[in-house]
Coordinates of C-alpha atoms in Angstrom, one line a residue:
M1 CA 0.0 -0.2 -0.1
P2 CA 1.6 3.4 -1.0
R3 CA 2.3 5.8 1.9
P4 CA -0.5 8.8 0.7
E5 CA -2.7 5.8 1.1
V6 CA -1.8 4.4 4.7
L7 CA -1.7 8.5 5.8
D8 CA -5.4 8.8 4.6
R9 CA -6.5 5.6 6.6
I10 CA -4.4 6.6 9.5
K11 CA -6.1 10.0 9.4
E12 CA -9.5 8.4 8.7
A13 CA -8.9 6.2 11.8
E14 CA -7.8 9.0 14.1
A15 CA -11.2 11.0 13.0
E16 CA -13.1 7.9 13.8
A17 CA -11.5 7.4 16.9
D18 CA -12.0 11.4 17.9
E19 CA -15.7 11.0 17.0
I20 CA -16.1 7.8 19.0
V21 CA -14.3 9.7 22.2
A22 CA -16.6 12.7 21.1
E23 CA -19.8 10.4 21.3
A24 CA -18.7 8.8 24.5
E25 CA -18.0 12.1 26.2
R26 CA -21.5 13.3 24.9
E27 CA -23.1 10.1 26.5
R28 CA -21.4 10.4 29.6
E29 CA -22.6 13.9 30.1
E30 CA -25.7 12.7 29.2
R31 CA -26.2 10.1 31.8
I32 CA -24.5 12.4 34.5
A33 CA -27.2 14.9 33.7
E34 CA -29.9 12.2 33.5
A35 CA -28.5 10.8 37.0
R36 CA -28.6 14.2 38.5
A37 CA -32.1 14.9 37.4
E38 CA -33.2 11.6 38.7
A39 CA -31.3 12.3 42.1
E40 CA -33.2 15.4 42.5
E41 CA -36.4 14.2 41.5
I42 CA -35.8 11.2 44.4
R43 CA -34.7 14.0 47.0
E44 CA -38.1 16.3 46.1
E45 CA -40.0 12.7 46.6
A46 CA -38.5 12.4 49.8
R47 CA -38.8 15.8 50.8
E48 CA -42.8 15.5 50.1
E49 CA -43.2 12.3 51.9
A50 CA -41.6 13.7 54.6
A51 CA -43.8 16.7 54.7
D52 CA -46.6 14.5 54.2
L53 CA -45.5 12.7 57.4
A54 CA -44.9 15.6 59.3
E55 CA -48.5 16.8 58.5
E56 CA -49.6 13.6 59.7
R57 CA -48.2 13.4 62.8
L58 CA -49.2 16.8 63.7
T59 CA -52.6 16.1 62.8
E60 CA -52.4 12.9 64.9
A61 CA -51.1 15.0 67.9
R62 CA -53.5 17.8 67.6
T63 CA -56.6 15.0 67.6
E64 CA -54.8 13.4 70.7
I65 CA -54.2 17.1 72.6
E66 CA -58.0 17.9 71.8
T67 CA -59.2 14.5 73.1
E68 CA -57.1 14.9 76.3
R69 CA -58.7 18.4 76.6
E70 CA -62.0 17.5 76.4
E71 CA -61.0 14.9 79.1
V72 CA -59.9 17.5 81.5
L73 CA -62.5 19.7 80.7
A74 CA -65.1 16.8 81.6
Q75 CA -63.4 15.8 84.7
G76 CA -63.1 19.7 85.9
E77 CA -66.9 19.9 85.2
E78 CA -67.3 16.9 87.3
E79 CA -65.5 18.3 90.1
R80 CA -67.3 21.4 89.9
E81 CA -70.6 19.8 90.3
A82 CA -69.3 17.7 93.1
L83 CA -68.5 21.1 94.9
E84 CA -71.6 22.6 94.0
S85 CA -73.5 19.6 95.5
R86 CA -71.4 19.2 98.6
S87 CA -71.3 23.2 99.2
A88 CA -75.2 23.1 98.5
G89 CA -75.8 20.4 101.5
R90 CA -74.1 22.7 103.8
K91 CA -75.9 25.8 103.0
D92 CA -78.5 25.6 105.3
A93 CA -76.1 25.0 108.1
V94 CA -73.9 27.8 107.4
V95 CA -76.9 30.2 107.1
E96 CA -78.1 29.1 110.5
Y97 CA -74.7 29.2 111.9
V98 CA -74.1 32.9 110.6
V99 CA -77.6 33.7 111.8
T100 CA -76.6 32.2 115.2
Q101 CA -73.3 34.1 115.0
F102 CA -75.0 37.5 114.4
E103 CA -78.0 37.1 117.0
E104 CA -75.2 36.2 119.8
A105 CA -73.1 39.4 118.6
V106 CA -76.5 41.6 118.8
H107 CA -77.3 40.3 122.3
A108 CA -73.8 40.7 123.4
Q109 CA -74.0 44.6 122.5
T110 CA -77.5 44.9 124.1

């Protein structure tokens, strides 16, 4: 094979090798970009799941707190009613005691 043909074939082979390397670089950059996009998508999904979970837990906590609040209020209402009931039973005795004390104080002044 004559030298000019060999040189032409070498140049063609080098050009082909350069194209293969360039194509490989483009593919590599493409895959990196796709991987980054996929990673960002995964992170975004994880953020959304975390936010949903946090909201769910917050709702559960609020429900639990509201239930506990209602129980405390009901217990307080029961205790108030019990105190009113006990004090109502003593009312007549207290009124009688106060009247007796008043009468004794008035008689003591006269």
